[in-house]
Short mmCIF file of C-alpha atoms in Angstrom, two decimals:
data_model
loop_
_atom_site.label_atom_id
_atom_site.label_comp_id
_atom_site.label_asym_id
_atom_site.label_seq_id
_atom_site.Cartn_x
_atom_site.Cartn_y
_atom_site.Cartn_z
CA UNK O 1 -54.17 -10.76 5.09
CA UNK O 2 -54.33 -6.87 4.23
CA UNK O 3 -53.72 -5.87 8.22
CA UNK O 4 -50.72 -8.97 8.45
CA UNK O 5 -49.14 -7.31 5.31
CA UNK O 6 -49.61 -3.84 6.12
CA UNK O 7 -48.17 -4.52 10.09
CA UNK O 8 -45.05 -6.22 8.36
CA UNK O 9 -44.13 -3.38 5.95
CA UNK O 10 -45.00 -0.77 8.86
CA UNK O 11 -43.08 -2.66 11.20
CA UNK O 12 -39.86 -3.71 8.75
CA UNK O 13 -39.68 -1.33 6.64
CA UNK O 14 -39.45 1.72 9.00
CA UNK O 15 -35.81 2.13 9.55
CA UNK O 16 -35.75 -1.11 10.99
CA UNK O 17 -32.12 -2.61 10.54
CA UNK O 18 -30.01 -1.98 13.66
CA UNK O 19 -28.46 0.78 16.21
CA UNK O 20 -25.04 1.28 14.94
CA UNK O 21 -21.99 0.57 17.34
CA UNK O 22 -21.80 3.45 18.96
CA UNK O 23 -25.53 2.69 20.77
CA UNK O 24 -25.15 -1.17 21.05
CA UNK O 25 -22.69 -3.73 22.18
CA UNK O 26 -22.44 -6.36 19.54
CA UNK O 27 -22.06 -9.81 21.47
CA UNK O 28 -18.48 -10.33 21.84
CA UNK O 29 -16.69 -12.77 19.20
CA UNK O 30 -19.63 -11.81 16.28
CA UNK O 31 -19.46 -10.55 12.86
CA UNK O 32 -22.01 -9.31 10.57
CA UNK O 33 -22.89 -11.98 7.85
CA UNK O 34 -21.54 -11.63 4.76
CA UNK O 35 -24.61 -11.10 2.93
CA UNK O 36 -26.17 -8.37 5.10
CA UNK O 37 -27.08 -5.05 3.15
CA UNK O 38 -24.77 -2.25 3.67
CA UNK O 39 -24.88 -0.87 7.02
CA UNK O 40 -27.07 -3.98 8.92
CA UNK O 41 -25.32 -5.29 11.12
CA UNK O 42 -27.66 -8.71 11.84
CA UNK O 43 -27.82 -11.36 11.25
CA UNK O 44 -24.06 -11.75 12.98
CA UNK O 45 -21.84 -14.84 13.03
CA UNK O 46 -20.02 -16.33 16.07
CA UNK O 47 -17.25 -17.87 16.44
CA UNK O 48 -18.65 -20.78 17.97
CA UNK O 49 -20.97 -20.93 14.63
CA UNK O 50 -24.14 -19.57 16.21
CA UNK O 51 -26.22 -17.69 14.33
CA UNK O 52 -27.73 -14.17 16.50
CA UNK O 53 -30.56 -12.68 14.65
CA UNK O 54 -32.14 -9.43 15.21
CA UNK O 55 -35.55 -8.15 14.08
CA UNK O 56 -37.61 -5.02 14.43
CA UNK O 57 -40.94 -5.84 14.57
CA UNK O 58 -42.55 -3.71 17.54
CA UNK O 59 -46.35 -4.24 16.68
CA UNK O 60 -46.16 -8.47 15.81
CA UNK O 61 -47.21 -11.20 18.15
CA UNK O 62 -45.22 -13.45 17.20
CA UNK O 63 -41.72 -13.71 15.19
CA UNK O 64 -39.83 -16.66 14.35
CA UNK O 65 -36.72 -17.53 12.31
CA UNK O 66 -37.51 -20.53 9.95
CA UNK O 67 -35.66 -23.69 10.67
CA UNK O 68 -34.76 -22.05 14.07
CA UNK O 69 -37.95 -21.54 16.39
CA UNK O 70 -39.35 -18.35 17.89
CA UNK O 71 -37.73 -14.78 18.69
CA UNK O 72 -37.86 -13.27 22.27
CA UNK O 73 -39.00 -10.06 22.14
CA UNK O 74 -37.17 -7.03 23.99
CA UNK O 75 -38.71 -3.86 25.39
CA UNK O 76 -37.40 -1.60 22.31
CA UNK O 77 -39.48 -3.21 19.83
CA UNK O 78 -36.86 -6.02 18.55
CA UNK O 79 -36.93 -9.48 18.59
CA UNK O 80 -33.78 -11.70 19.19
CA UNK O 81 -33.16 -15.22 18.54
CA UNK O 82 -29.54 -17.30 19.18
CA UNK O 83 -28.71 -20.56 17.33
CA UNK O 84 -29.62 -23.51 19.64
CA UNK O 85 -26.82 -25.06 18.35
CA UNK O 86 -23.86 -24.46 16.10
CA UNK O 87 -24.49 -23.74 12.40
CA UNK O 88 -23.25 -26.31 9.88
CA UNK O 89 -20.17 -24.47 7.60
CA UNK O 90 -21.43 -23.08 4.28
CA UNK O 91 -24.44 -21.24 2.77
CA UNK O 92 -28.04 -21.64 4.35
CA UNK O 93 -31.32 -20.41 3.49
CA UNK O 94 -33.93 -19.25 6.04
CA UNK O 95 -36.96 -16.76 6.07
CA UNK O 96 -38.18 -14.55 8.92
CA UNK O 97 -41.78 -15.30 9.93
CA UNK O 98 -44.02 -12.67 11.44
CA UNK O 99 -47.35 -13.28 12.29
CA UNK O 100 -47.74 -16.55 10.20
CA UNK O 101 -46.11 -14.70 7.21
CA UNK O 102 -43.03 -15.88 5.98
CA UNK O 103 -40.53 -12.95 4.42
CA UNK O 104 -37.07 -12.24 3.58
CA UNK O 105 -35.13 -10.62 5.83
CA UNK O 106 -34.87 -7.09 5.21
CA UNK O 107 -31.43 -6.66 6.63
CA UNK O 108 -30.43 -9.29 3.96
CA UNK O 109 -29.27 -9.68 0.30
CA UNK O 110 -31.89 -11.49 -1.54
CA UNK O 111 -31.46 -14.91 -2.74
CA UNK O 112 -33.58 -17.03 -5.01
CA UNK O 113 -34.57 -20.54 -3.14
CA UNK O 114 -37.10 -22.60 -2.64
CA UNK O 115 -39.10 -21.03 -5.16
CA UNK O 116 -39.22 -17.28 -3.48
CA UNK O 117 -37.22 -14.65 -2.82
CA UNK O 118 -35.30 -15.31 0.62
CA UNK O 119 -32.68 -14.70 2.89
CA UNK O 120 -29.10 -16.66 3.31
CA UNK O 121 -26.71 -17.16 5.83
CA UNK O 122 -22.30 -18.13 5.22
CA UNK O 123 -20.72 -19.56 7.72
CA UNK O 124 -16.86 -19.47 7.04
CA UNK O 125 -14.94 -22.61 6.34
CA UNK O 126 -11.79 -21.74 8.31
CA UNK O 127 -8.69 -21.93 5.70
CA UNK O 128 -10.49 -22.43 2.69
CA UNK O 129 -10.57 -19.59 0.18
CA UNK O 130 -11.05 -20.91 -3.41
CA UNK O 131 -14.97 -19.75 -3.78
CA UNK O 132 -13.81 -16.30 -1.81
CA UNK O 133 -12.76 -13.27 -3.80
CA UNK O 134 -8.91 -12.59 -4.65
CA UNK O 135 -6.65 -10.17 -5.99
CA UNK O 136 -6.88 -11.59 -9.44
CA UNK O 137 -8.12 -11.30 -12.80
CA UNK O 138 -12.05 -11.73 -12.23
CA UNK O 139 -14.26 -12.78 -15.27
CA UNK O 140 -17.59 -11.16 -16.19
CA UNK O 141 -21.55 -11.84 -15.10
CA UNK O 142 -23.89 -10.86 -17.57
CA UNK O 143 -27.22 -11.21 -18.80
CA UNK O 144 -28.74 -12.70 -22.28
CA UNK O 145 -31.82 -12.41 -23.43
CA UNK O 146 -33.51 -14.53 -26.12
CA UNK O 147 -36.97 -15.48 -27.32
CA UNK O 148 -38.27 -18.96 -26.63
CA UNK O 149 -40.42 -20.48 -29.15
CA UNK O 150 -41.11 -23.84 -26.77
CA UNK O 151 -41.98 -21.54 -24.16
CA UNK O 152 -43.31 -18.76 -25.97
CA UNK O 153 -41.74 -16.39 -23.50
CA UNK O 154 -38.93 -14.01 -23.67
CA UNK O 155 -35.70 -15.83 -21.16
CA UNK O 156 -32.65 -15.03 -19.79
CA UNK O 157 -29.28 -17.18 -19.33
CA UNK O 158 -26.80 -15.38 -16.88
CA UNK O 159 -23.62 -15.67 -18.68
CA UNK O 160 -20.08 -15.68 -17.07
CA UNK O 161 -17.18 -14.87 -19.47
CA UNK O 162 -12.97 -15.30 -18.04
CA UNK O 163 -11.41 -12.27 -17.57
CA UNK O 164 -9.34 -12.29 -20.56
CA UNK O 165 -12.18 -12.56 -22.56
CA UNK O 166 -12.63 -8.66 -23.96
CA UNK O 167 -8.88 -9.04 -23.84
CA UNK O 168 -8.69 -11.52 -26.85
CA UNK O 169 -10.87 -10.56 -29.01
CA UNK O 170 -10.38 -13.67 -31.48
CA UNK O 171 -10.20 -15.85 -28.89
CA UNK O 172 -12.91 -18.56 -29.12
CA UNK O 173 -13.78 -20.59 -25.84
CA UNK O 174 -15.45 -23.93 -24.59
CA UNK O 175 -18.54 -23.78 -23.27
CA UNK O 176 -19.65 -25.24 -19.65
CA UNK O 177 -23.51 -25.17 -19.36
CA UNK O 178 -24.21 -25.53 -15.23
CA UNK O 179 -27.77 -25.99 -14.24
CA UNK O 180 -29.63 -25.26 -10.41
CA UNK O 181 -31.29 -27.57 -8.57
CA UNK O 182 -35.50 -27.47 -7.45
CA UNK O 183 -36.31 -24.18 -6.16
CA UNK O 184 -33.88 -22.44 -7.89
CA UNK O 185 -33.43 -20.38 -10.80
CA UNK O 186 -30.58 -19.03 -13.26
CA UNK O 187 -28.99 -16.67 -10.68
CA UNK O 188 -28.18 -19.36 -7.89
CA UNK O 189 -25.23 -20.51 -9.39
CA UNK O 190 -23.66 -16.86 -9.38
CA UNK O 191 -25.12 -15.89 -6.18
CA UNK O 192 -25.41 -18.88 -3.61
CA UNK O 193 -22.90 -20.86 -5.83
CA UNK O 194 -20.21 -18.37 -5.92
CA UNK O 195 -19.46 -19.77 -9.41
CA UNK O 196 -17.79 -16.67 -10.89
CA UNK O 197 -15.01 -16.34 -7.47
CA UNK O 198 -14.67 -20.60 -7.86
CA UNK O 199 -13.62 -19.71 -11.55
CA UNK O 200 -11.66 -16.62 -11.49
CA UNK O 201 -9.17 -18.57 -9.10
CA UNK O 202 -9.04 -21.83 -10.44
CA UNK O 203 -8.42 -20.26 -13.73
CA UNK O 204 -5.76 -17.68 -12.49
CA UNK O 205 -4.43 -20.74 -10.58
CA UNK O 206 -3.70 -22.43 -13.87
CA UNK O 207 -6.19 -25.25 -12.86
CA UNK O 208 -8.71 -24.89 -15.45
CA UNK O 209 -9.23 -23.83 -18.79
CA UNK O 210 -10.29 -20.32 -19.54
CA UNK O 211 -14.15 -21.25 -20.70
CA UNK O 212 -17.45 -19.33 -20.60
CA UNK O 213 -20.03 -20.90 -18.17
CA UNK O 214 -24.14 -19.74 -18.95
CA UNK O 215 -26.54 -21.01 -16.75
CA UNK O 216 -30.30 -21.00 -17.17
CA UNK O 217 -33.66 -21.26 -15.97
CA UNK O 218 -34.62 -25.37 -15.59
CA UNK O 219 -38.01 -24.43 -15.25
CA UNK O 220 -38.50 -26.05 -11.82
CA UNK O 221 -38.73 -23.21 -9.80
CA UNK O 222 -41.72 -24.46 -7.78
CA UNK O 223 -42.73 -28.22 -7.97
CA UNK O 224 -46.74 -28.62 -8.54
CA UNK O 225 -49.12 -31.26 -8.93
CA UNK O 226 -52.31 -30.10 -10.52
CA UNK O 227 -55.30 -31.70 -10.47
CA UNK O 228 -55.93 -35.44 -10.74
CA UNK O 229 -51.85 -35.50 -11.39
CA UNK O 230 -50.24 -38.22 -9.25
CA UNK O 231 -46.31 -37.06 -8.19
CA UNK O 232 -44.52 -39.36 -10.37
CA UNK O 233 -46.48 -38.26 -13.52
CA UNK O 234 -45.65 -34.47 -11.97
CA UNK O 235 -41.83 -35.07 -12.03
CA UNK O 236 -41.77 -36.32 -15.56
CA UNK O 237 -43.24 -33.30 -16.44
CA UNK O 238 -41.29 -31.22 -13.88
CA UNK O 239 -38.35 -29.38 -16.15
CA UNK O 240 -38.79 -31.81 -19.10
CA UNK O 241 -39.08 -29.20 -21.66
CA UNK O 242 -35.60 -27.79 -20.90
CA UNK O 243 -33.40 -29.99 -22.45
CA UNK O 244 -34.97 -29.26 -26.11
CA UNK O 245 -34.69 -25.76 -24.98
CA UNK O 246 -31.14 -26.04 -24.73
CA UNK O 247 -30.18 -27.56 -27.61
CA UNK O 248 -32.35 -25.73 -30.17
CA UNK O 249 -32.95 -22.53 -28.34
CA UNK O 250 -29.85 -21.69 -25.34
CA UNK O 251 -26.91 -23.44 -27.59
CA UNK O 252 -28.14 -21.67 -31.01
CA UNK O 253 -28.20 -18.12 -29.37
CA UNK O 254 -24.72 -18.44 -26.95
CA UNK O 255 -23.01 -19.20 -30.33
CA UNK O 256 -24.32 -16.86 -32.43
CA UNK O 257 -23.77 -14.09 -29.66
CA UNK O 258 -20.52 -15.07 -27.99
CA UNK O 259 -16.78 -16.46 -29.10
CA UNK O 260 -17.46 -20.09 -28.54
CA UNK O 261 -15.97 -23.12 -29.86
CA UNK O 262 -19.07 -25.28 -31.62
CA UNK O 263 -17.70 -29.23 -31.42
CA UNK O 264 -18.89 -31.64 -28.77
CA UNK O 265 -15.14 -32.01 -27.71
CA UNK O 266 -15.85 -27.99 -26.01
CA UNK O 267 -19.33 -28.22 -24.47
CA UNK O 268 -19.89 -29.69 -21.17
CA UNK O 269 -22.88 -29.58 -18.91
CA UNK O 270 -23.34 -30.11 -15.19
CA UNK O 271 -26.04 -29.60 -12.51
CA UNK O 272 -26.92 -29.79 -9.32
CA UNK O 273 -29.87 -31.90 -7.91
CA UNK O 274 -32.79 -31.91 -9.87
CA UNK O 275 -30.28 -29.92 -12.73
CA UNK O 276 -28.50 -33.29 -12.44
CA UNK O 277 -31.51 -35.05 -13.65
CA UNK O 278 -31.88 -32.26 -16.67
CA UNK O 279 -28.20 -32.58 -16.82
CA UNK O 280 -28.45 -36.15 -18.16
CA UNK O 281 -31.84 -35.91 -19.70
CA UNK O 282 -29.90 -33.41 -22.24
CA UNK O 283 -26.58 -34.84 -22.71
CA UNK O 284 -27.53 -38.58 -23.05
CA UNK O 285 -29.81 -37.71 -25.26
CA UNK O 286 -27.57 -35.57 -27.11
CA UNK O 287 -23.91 -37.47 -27.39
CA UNK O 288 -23.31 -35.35 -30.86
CA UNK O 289 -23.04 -32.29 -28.51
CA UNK O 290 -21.44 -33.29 -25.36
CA UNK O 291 -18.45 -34.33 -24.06
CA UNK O 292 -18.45 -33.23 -20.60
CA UNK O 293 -20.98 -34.67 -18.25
CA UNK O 294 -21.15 -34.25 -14.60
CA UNK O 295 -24.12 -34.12 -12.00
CA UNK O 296 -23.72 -32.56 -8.60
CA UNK O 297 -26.09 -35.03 -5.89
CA UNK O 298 -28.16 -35.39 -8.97
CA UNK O 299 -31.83 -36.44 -9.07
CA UNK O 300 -31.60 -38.89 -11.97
CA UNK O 301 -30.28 -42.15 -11.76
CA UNK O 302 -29.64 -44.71 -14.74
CA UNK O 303 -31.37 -48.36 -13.83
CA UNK O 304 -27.82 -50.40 -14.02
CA UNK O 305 -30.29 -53.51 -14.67
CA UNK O 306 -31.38 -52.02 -18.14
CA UNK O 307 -28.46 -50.47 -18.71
CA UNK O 308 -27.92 -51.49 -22.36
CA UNK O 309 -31.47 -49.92 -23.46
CA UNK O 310 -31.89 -46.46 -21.04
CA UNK O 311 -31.57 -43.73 -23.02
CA UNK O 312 -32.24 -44.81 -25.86
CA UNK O 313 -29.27 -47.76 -25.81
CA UNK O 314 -26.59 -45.11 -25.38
CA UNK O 315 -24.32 -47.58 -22.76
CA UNK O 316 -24.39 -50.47 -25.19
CA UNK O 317 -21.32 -49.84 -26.79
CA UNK O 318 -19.45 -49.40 -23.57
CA UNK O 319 -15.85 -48.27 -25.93
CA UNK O 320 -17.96 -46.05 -28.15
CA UNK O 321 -19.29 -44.43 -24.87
CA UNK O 322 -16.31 -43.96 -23.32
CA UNK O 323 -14.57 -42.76 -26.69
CA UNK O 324 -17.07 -40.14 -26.85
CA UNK O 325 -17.97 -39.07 -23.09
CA UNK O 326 -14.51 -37.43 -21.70
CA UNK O 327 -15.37 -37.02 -18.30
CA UNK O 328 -18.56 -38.33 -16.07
CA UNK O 329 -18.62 -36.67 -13.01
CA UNK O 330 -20.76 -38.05 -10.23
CA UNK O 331 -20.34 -35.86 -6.90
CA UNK O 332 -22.30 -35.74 -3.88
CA UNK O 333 -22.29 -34.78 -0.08
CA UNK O 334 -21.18 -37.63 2.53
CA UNK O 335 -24.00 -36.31 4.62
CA UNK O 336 -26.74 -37.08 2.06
CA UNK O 337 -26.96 -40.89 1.80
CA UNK O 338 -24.05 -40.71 -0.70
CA UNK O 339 -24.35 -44.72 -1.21
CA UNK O 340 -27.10 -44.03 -4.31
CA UNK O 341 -24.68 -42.42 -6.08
CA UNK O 342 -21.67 -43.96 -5.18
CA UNK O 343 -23.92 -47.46 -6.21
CA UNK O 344 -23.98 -45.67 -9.27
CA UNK O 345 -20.29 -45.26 -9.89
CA UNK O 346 -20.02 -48.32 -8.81
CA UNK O 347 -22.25 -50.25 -10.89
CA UNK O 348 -21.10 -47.97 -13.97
CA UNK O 349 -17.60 -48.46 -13.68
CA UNK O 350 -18.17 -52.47 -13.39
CA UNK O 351 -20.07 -52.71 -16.47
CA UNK O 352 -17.39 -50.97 -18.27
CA UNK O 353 -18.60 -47.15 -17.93
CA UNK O 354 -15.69 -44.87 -17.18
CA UNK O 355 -16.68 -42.22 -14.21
CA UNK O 356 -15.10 -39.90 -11.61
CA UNK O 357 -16.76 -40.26 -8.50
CA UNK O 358 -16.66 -37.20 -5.56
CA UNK O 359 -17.44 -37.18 -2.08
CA UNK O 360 -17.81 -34.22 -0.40
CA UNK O 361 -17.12 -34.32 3.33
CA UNK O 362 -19.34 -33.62 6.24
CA UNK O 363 -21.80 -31.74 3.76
CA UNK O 364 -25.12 -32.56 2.99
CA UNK O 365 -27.50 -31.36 0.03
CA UNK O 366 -26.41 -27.86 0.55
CA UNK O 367 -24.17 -25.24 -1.56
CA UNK O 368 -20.96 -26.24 0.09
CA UNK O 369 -21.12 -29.97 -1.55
CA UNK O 370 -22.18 -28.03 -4.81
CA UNK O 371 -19.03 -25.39 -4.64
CA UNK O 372 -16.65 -28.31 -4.04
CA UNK O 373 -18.22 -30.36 -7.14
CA UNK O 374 -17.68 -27.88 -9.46
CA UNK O 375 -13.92 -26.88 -8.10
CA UNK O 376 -13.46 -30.62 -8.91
CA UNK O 377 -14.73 -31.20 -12.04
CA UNK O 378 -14.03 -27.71 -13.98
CA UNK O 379 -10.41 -28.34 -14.09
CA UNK O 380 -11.39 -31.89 -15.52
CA UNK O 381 -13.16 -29.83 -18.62
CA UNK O 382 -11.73 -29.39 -22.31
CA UNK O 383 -8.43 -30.98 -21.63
CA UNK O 384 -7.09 -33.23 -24.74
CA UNK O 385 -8.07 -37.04 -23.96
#
């Protein structure tokens, strides 16, 4: 393992991003991705959607791109690879392998996914702009820090704030709590997601309500089954401690360190995936304290046979529910067998449960569906019912 480490570093990490223009022809009708480091100039982007990658790795054996096969190697000591076929629009994930080890690219931006650091791919959705950055007002990504005493560790929430925020500064403002999915961790939202761009335009649009957004660690960065642990008993355990870290621990310190308004009526929560299933582990457990529900191809499910004792008998009273719960959001990609959650809409809705149901077309269980749930259900937020 030493001499596979020590060959990737020497052969990455020496100067190893790309000739500039002037020495190479760039394949005609390519861009640089946008989330190459300054100055790379691969991974580039075609116009026909292919992917062409570029690595410089003279001393490997072997070099592949994950989830696209193996690199050709040419006589200076790179290795090329083309997409077979055309990439799918939106954000994708993939690692560079080299000699059996997997790493990110260097050329690339790091972003956090299944459970490492790793590389990520856009592909442009011709005439669509609302998750790209625009001349207007642009809100604030910051960092909190607290102590947990659940986790007896010291956490951070990433915390976006709307541009008029420092601007007003008696201003209170609702509060949108938007969880990642498996593999993930608090910065996906803000980097994969796009969150902050999503927000700074559908707020300077007039579409939704100026509102600060914190996202957190689930604590299902990397899904394990120890020992003598069968799967299912692993998922019940898998992130279950966050939603009493959210209430007493994430809720308690973004109030007592930013302008927020404290009533259920201004606190939603949303998630993505398995931050779906945390999504409504926390709020239908917690109807004194949200309003706002929505999950984004979410993990969980509610068993429309037992409906009137799940969560602790919450869907009984169907007109209490509905009184109390503003908004329940159920998105998900038509590409990802949307029928389980459009079932679930479904089944809701007939048994006297309002919900919104999304589907997002042509996407599957990717960031695109995810970026078009939340530009659909933020400007659903804090409006009077």
């Amino acid at each position: 393992m030493k001499n596979v480490l020590k060959l990737i570093f020497s052969s990455l990490l020496m100067f190893p991003f790309t000739m500039n223009a002037q020495q190479q022809d760039f394949p005609a009708g390519t861009t640089p991705n946008e989330h190459n480091i300054n100055g790379a100039d691969y991974p580039r982007i075609g116009e026909d959607r292919r992917v062409h990658f570029r690595i410089h790795a003279p001393n490997a054996q072997k070099v592949e791109i994950s989830f696209r096969g193996e690199m050709t190697k040419e006589a200076d000591g790179y290795w090329s690879l083309v997409s077979k076929e055309p990439e799918v629009i939106g954000f994708h994930y993939y690692q560079v392998i080299i000699d059996g080890v997997s790493a990110a690219d260097p050329n690339g931006k790091p972003f956090f996914g299944m459970g490492k650091w790793i590389s990520g791919i856009e592909i442009p959705e011709k005439g669509v702009d609302y998750y790209s950055i625009k001349n207007v007002p642009h809100g604030l990504i910051s960092q909190s820090w607290y102590y947990s005493d659940i986790r007896k560790e010291w956490r951070r929430c990433i915390v976006y704030t709307p541009a008029e925020y420092d601007k007003n500064p008696t201003k209170k403002y609702p509060v949108l709590y938007l969880q990642h999915g498996m593999g993930e961790n608090e910065t996906s939202w803000a980097n994969q997601g796009k969150m902050n761009f999503i927000m700074d335009n559908l707020i300077a649009e007039g579409k939704a309500k100026p509102m600060i957004v914190v996202m957190d660690n689930g604590n299902i960065e990397v899904f394990k089954t120890n020992s003598g642990e069968t799967p299912e008993d692993a998922r019940k355990r898998f992130g279950a401690e966050f939603p009493a870290i959210l209430v007493n621990e994430i809720i308690p310190h973004i109030e007592s360190n930013f302008r927020t308004l404290t009533d259920r009526d201004n606190r939603a929560m949303a998630g993505l995936s398995w931050g779906g299933l945390l999504t409504f582990n926390t709020t239908l457990n917690n109807l004194d304290k949200f309003a706002y529900i929505g999950g984004f191809s979410g993990a969980g499910s509610i068993d429309l046979k037992q409906l009137d004792t799940v969560y602790g008998g919450v869907f009984k009273n169907r007109k209490a529910f509905n009184d109390k719960v503003h908004v329940f959001f159920l998105g998900i990609g038509s590409e990802e067998h949307p029928e389980r959650t459009k079932n679930l809409s479904d089944g809701l809705q007939a048994a006297g449960i309002n919900t919104i149901y999304y589907e997002s077309p042509g996407t599957a269980h990717e960031f695109l569906t995810w970026r078009r749930c939340l530009k659909e259900f933020a400007p659903l937020l804090f409006k009077t019912k």
